[in-house]
Every structure is written in structure tokens, then in C-alpha cells.
Coordinates of C-alpha atoms in Angstrom, one line a residue:
X141 CA 89.3 104.9 83.9
X142 CA 86.0 106.1 85.3
X143 CA 87.6 108.2 88.1
X144 CA 87.7 111.7 86.4
X145 CA 91.0 112.9 87.7
X146 CA 94.0 110.8 86.7
X147 CA 97.8 111.3 87.0
X148 CA 98.0 113.5 90.1
X149 CA 100.1 110.8 92.0
X150 CA 102.4 110.2 89.0
X151 CA 104.2 106.9 88.4
X152 CA 107.0 105.0 90.2
X153 CA 108.9 101.9 89.2
X154 CA 108.4 100.2 92.6
X155 CA 104.7 99.7 91.8
X156 CA 105.4 97.8 88.5
X157 CA 103.7 94.4 88.4
X158 CA 105.3 92.9 85.3
X159 CA 108.5 93.0 83.3
X160 CA 107.0 95.7 81.1
X161 CA 103.8 97.5 80.5
X162 CA 101.5 95.5 78.2
X163 CA 98.8 98.2 78.0
X164 CA 97.5 98.9 74.5
X165 CA 95.9 102.3 75.3
X166 CA 94.6 104.5 78.2
X167 CA 91.4 106.6 78.1
X168 CA 90.8 109.2 80.8
X169 CA 88.7 112.2 81.6
X170 CA 91.1 114.8 83.1
X171 CA 94.9 114.6 83.0
X172 CA 96.5 116.3 86.0
X173 CA 98.9 119.0 85.0
X174 CA 101.1 118.4 88.0
X175 CA 102.0 115.5 90.4
X176 CA 102.0 115.6 94.2
X177 CA 103.2 112.4 95.7
X178 CA 106.6 111.7 97.4
X179 CA 107.0 108.4 95.6
X180 CA 106.5 109.9 92.1
X181 CA 109.4 109.4 89.7
X182 CA 107.7 110.5 86.4
X183 CA 104.4 111.8 85.1
X184 CA 101.8 109.5 83.6
X185 CA 102.2 111.1 80.2
X186 CA 106.0 110.6 80.2
X187 CA 105.6 107.0 81.3
X188 CA 103.3 106.2 78.4
X189 CA 105.3 108.1 75.8
X190 CA 108.6 106.3 76.7
X191 CA 106.8 103.0 76.1
X192 CA 105.0 104.1 72.9
X193 CA 101.6 103.6 74.5
X194 CA 98.7 105.6 73.3
X195 CA 96.7 107.7 75.6
X196 CA 93.7 110.1 75.2
X197 CA 92.1 112.5 77.7
X198 CA 89.1 114.9 77.7
X199 CA 86.8 111.9 77.0
X200 CA 83.6 111.5 79.0
X201 CA 84.6 108.1 80.4
X202 CA 81.5 107.8 82.6
X203 CA 79.3 108.1 79.6
X204 CA 81.3 105.3 78.0
X205 CA 80.9 103.3 81.1
X206 CA 77.1 103.8 81.2
X207 CA 77.0 102.6 77.6
X208 CA 79.1 99.5 78.4
X209 CA 76.8 98.7 81.4
X210 CA 73.8 98.8 79.1
X211 CA 75.2 97.0 76.0
X212 CA 78.1 94.9 77.4
X213 CA 81.7 94.9 76.2
X214 CA 82.2 96.8 73.0
X215 CA 85.3 97.2 70.7
X216 CA 86.8 100.7 70.2
X217 CA 89.7 102.2 68.3
X218 CA 92.3 104.8 69.2
X219 CA 94.3 106.2 66.3
X220 CA 96.7 109.1 65.6
X221 CA 96.4 108.6 61.8
X222 CA 94.4 111.5 60.6
X223 CA 94.2 110.0 57.1
X224 CA 91.8 107.3 58.4
X225 CA 88.1 108.1 58.0
X226 CA 85.5 107.3 60.7
X227 CA 84.4 104.4 58.5
X228 CA 87.9 103.0 58.3
X229 CA 88.1 103.1 62.1
X230 CA 84.7 101.5 62.5
X231 CA 85.8 98.7 60.1
X232 CA 88.9 98.1 62.3
X233 CA 86.7 97.8 65.3
X234 CA 84.4 95.4 63.6
X235 CA 87.3 93.1 62.5
X236 CA 89.0 92.9 65.9
X237 CA 87.9 90.0 68.1
X238 CA 88.8 88.8 71.6
X239 CA 87.0 85.5 71.5
X240 CA 89.4 82.7 70.4
X241 CA 92.5 85.0 70.5
X242 CA 95.6 83.7 72.4
X243 CA 96.7 86.7 74.4
X244 CA 98.8 85.0 77.0
X245 CA 101.7 83.9 74.7
X246 CA 102.5 87.6 74.2
X247 CA 102.8 88.4 77.9
X248 CA 104.5 85.3 79.2
X249 CA 108.2 85.0 80.0
X250 CA 110.5 83.3 77.4
X251 CA 112.4 81.0 79.7
X252 CA 112.3 79.6 83.3
X253 CA 113.8 81.7 86.1
X254 CA 114.0 81.7 89.9
X255 CA 112.1 84.4 91.9
X256 CA 113.4 85.4 95.4
X257 CA 112.0 88.9 96.2
X258 CA 109.7 89.1 99.1
X259 CA 107.2 91.8 100.0
X260 CA 109.2 94.9 101.2
X261 CA 109.1 95.0 105.0
X262 CA 107.7 98.5 104.7
X263 CA 104.6 97.1 103.0
X264 CA 104.3 93.7 104.8
X265 CA 100.9 93.5 106.4
X266 CA 100.8 89.9 107.6
X267 CA 103.0 89.8 110.6
X268 CA 102.1 86.2 111.8
X269 CA 101.7 84.2 108.6
X270 CA 102.6 80.6 108.2
X271 CA 105.9 79.8 106.5
X272 CA 106.5 77.3 103.7
X273 CA 109.8 75.9 105.0
X274 CA 111.2 76.2 101.4
X275 CA 108.3 74.5 99.7
X276 CA 109.0 74.5 96.0
X277 CA 106.3 76.1 93.8
X278 CA 106.4 76.1 90.0
X279 CA 104.5 79.2 88.8
X280 CA 103.1 79.2 85.3
X281 CA 103.4 82.7 83.8
X282 CA 100.2 83.5 81.8
X283 CA 100.9 87.2 82.5
X284 CA 101.7 86.8 86.2
X285 CA 101.7 89.7 88.6
X286 CA 104.9 90.2 90.6
X287 CA 103.0 90.5 93.8
X288 CA 101.8 86.9 93.5
X289 CA 105.4 85.9 93.5
X290 CA 106.3 88.3 96.3
X291 CA 103.5 86.9 98.5
X292 CA 104.6 83.3 97.9
X293 CA 108.2 84.2 98.7
X294 CA 107.1 86.1 101.8
X295 CA 105.4 82.9 103.0
X296 CA 108.7 81.1 102.6
X297 CA 108.3 79.4 99.2
X298 CA 111.1 78.7 96.7
X299 CA 109.7 79.7 93.4
X300 CA 110.5 78.7 89.8
X301 CA 108.6 80.7 87.1
X302 CA 108.0 79.0 83.8
X303 CA 106.6 80.1 80.4
X304 CA 103.0 79.5 79.5
X305 CA 104.0 76.7 77.0
X306 CA 106.3 74.9 79.4
X307 CA 105.6 71.1 79.2
X308 CA 103.8 69.5 82.1
X309 CA 106.3 66.7 82.0
X310 CA 109.2 69.1 82.6
X311 CA 107.4 70.6 85.5
X312 CA 106.7 67.2 87.1
X313 CA 110.4 66.4 86.7
X314 CA 111.2 69.3 89.0
X315 CA 109.2 67.5 91.8
X316 CA 107.6 70.6 93.0
X317 CA 105.5 70.7 96.2
X318 CA 102.9 72.7 94.3
X319 CA 102.1 74.4 91.0
X320 CA 100.5 77.8 90.6
X321 CA 98.6 78.8 87.5
X322 CA 98.6 82.6 87.2
X323 CA 96.4 85.3 86.1
X324 CA 96.5 86.4 82.4
X325 CA 94.5 88.2 79.7
X326 CA 91.8 87.0 77.3
X327 CA 89.8 83.9 76.5
X328 CA 90.8 80.6 78.2
X329 CA 89.2 78.7 75.3
X330 CA 91.8 80.2 73.0
X331 CA 94.7 78.5 74.7
X332 CA 94.0 74.7 74.6
X333 CA 97.7 74.0 75.1
X334 CA 97.5 75.6 78.5
X335 CA 94.3 73.6 79.4
X336 CA 96.2 70.4 78.4
X337 CA 99.1 71.4 80.6
X338 CA 96.7 71.9 83.6
X339 CA 95.1 68.5 82.9
X340 CA 98.4 66.8 83.0
X341 CA 99.4 68.4 86.3
X342 CA 96.3 68.3 88.4
X343 CA 96.1 65.2 90.6
X344 CA 99.9 64.9 90.7
X345 CA 100.7 67.8 92.9
X346 CA 98.7 70.5 94.8
X347 CA 97.6 73.3 92.5
X348 CA 96.4 76.9 93.0
X349 CA 94.8 78.8 90.1
X350 CA 94.3 82.6 90.1
X351 CA 92.0 84.4 87.6
X352 CA 93.0 82.9 84.2
X353 CA 94.5 80.0 86.1
X354 CA 91.1 79.5 87.8
X355 CA 89.4 79.4 84.4
X356 CA 91.9 77.0 82.9
X357 CA 91.4 74.7 85.9
X358 CA 87.6 74.8 85.3
X359 CA 88.1 73.7 81.7
X360 CA 90.7 71.1 82.6
X361 CA 88.2 69.5 85.0
X362 CA 85.7 69.2 82.2
X363 CA 83.7 72.4 82.8
X364 CA 83.0 75.3 80.5
X365 CA 83.8 79.0 80.6
X366 CA 81.7 81.8 79.1
X367 CA 82.2 85.5 78.1
X368 CA 80.5 87.8 80.6
X369 CA 78.4 90.8 79.5
X370 CA 81.0 93.3 80.7
X371 CA 83.2 91.3 83.1
X372 CA 84.4 92.3 86.6
X373 CA 86.8 95.2 86.9
X374 CA 87.9 97.1 90.0
X375 CA 89.1 96.9 93.5
X376 CA 85.8 96.7 95.5
X377 CA 84.0 93.4 94.5
X378 CA 82.5 91.6 97.5
X379 CA 83.2 87.8 97.5
X380 CA 81.7 85.3 99.9
X381 CA 83.6 82.2 101.1
X382 CA 80.7 79.7 101.2
X383 CA 82.6 77.4 103.6
X384 CA 82.8 80.0 106.4
X385 CA 80.5 82.8 105.4
X386 CA 83.4 85.2 105.4
X387 CA 83.1 88.1 103.0
X388 CA 86.2 89.7 101.4
X389 CA 86.4 92.8 99.3
X390 CA 88.5 91.8 96.3
X391 CA 90.3 93.2 93.3
X392 CA 89.0 91.7 90.0
X393 CA 89.8 92.1 86.3
X394 CA 88.4 89.5 84.0
X395 CA 85.9 89.1 81.1
X396 CA 85.3 85.3 81.4
X397 CA 83.9 83.1 84.1
X398 CA 83.5 79.4 84.9
X399 CA 80.0 77.9 84.5
X400 CA 79.5 76.0 87.8
X401 CA 76.7 73.9 86.3
X402 CA 79.1 72.4 83.9
X403 CA 81.6 71.1 86.5
X404 CA 81.7 67.4 87.3
X405 CA 80.6 65.9 90.6
X406 CA 83.1 66.4 93.5
X407 CA 84.2 69.9 92.4
X408 CA 83.1 72.4 95.0
X409 CA 82.2 76.1 94.4
X410 CA 83.9 77.7 97.4
X411 CA 83.4 81.4 96.6
X412 CA 80.8 83.5 94.8
X413 CA 80.8 87.1 93.7
X414 CA 78.0 88.7 95.7
X415 CA 77.3 91.3 93.0
X416 CA 76.0 88.6 90.5
X417 CA 76.5 85.2 92.3
X418 CA 79.0 84.1 89.7
X419 CA 81.6 81.5 90.5
X420 CA 84.6 83.1 92.2
X421 CA 86.4 80.0 93.6
X422 CA 86.7 76.2 93.3
X423 CA 88.1 73.3 95.3
X424 CA 88.5 69.7 94.4
X425 CA 89.8 67.8 97.5
X426 CA 90.4 64.6 95.5
X427 CA 93.0 66.5 93.4
X428 CA 94.3 68.8 96.2
X429 CA 93.2 71.7 94.1
X430 CA 92.0 75.3 94.8
X431 CA 91.4 78.3 92.7
X432 CA 90.1 81.9 92.8
X433 CA 88.6 84.1 90.1
X434 CA 90.0 87.3 91.7
X435 CA 93.4 88.6 92.9
X436 CA 94.3 87.7 96.5
X437 CA 97.7 89.3 96.1
X438 CA 96.1 92.8 95.8
X439 CA 98.7 95.4 94.7
X440 CA 96.7 97.4 94.1
X441 CA 93.6 96.4 96.0
X442 CA 92.4 95.1 99.4
X443 CA 94.5 92.6 101.4
X444 CA 91.4 90.7 102.6
X445 CA 92.1 87.5 100.6
X446 CA 95.9 87.2 101.3
X447 CA 95.1 84.2 103.6
X448 CA 94.5 82.2 100.4
X449 CA 98.3 81.9 100.1
X450 CA 98.4 80.4 103.6
X451 CA 95.6 77.9 102.6
X452 CA 97.7 76.8 99.6
X453 CA 100.7 76.4 101.9
X454 CA 98.7 74.2 104.2
X455 CA 97.5 72.1 101.3
X456 CA 101.1 71.5 100.1
X457 CA 102.3 70.7 103.6
X458 CA 99.5 68.2 104.2
X459 CA 100.3 66.4 101.0
X460 CA 104.0 66.4 101.7
X461 CA 103.4 65.0 105.2
X462 CA 101.2 62.2 103.8
X463 CA 104.0 61.2 101.3
X464 CA 106.6 61.0 104.1

């Protein structure tokens, strides 16, 4: 965290975005000695300790950030083992790789399940959204955020969540109105089984990819992905919808991106990140396909891009109407 003061609002279970916390470690500057928020149910330190997640404070995180901005993503090690020498820890860092490592299988669900929870009325910000009239969406869990599911449910969708390795043939047997490929960690090139699943589904039903799902769609269409120098992380990335000129402030958290020059003819780059002009969204009308590199569901983050869920609904409705 680059913000120097962390922990003053504490933690509450209502803000959890997954079945459990998959964090490996947390590095901060100053740890608040007290909490002062009416929603707080436990302190940050207690939250991490209960889950056996390592944390360290009194670290100059802004100095680390400046180093990362200059040199790109680097590997670091946190350890409580005093017996390990600095050279041991450096060797651990040198051995660890993210490229080619399947990280989504460890964060996906184990079996299909139905999701019904909507956005709590207290937090609902779209009072006049389109409704899906029980459109059935199968959502692939590559590390899916719960608020993606809440937003789809709030738009009226019936949702079935399936594991990352769920066969495409089983998904198509469900006769869904649409398929969502979710966000998730790591390198899309490390999960060829997921790319093959996407290949088998696109063109059969409307699809919507978010973050990792966007990258997998890019590869499934024949494009390439690449590791960025230091990725996009944070809740204030400006993104331009090239179709309308609209600019949204978005939440982003990814280290890989789709190379638009590698995509086949007919695939349209719909959004770009205005910080570096990298590809932030795709559409392929022939396949009733759309994807975004960032998080339209927010939680946390800006709500600017929530209409993307409405766009997905319209896509599903149009295809369904044409079939009937």
C-alpha cells in the first residue's frame, strides 16, 4: 500500500469479495493503533492473524513504489524465519516466477453453485437499470469478485458459477443466455485449458470477459498477451470508450495486457487506458462478444463503468430475440 496510514477503518465481513482471503502478504508504512469506523468488526492485524497471512509495517512503501516505477515489477520475500540469511532470501526471490504459473486453479471454486444475492438496497446506485428478465448467465470463476455476481443479479440475471476447469460442453448443455469469464490472478498464457474453454464457447452464446477473462478472450481470438512493466493497480485509471468518447474512472489490478496489433480483422478495440493507451476493452460483433480489462463492478472503486453490465444484458436480449 502506498497510502501511508493503513488500518484506521478496520475490517468488516460485509466487504469481503471472495470466499476467503487469498492474500499472500501485506506491506504498509504505518499501522493505525485504533479503529474509528462504525462498520468495523475487527482490526486489520487480527484479520490477517486469524487467516495466517503475513504482514509487515514501518516499511517505506513509497520508496519501494518509486523503485518499481523505475525498474518494473520485482520479486520480494517476507519471512519470519530468523535462521534464513539475506542470501537465502535473495535466492528464494530469484527462484520464484509469475510467468507461466497457473494461479487461477488455486482461487477458483470446486463445484458449480447458484448465486442469488443482489446489491444491498443501501448500496444500490443504479435506480433505473435495465432488467434481465431471468436471463441465465454462466460465470466462470477464475477468482471472481462477489460484486460482479451481485451486479448481474441486481440486473435480474439468474447466475450459475462454475469452476475454472468446467468443460465448455457442460456449459453449453445448460443453454445459457450468456457466459461471463471473470477476473483472476496471474499469467493468461499459463492456463491454456481456460483459453481452450473460451475458444469453444465464443460464437455460440454472447460472452463478457472481465480482466483475466478479457485476456483469455484476446488469446482465444488468436491474439497475444504480454507482461507489462509494472501493470495497472488502483482505483483512479482513466479509460476512454472509443465508440462514444466517454471517459470513465476505473479500478484496475492486472500485470498483463492484450496486444491489439495481434488481433485478427473484425475485432474492435473499444476502450483504451488513457495513461498509456493500452487496450482496455474489446468487441467482436460477429461473435456477440465484449470484454473489459478493468473492473466495472467496482467494490471498491468508481461506479462509472457499471453500465457495461447493461450493455451485456442488451447483447443477450438481442441474441435471444433473434433466435425466437
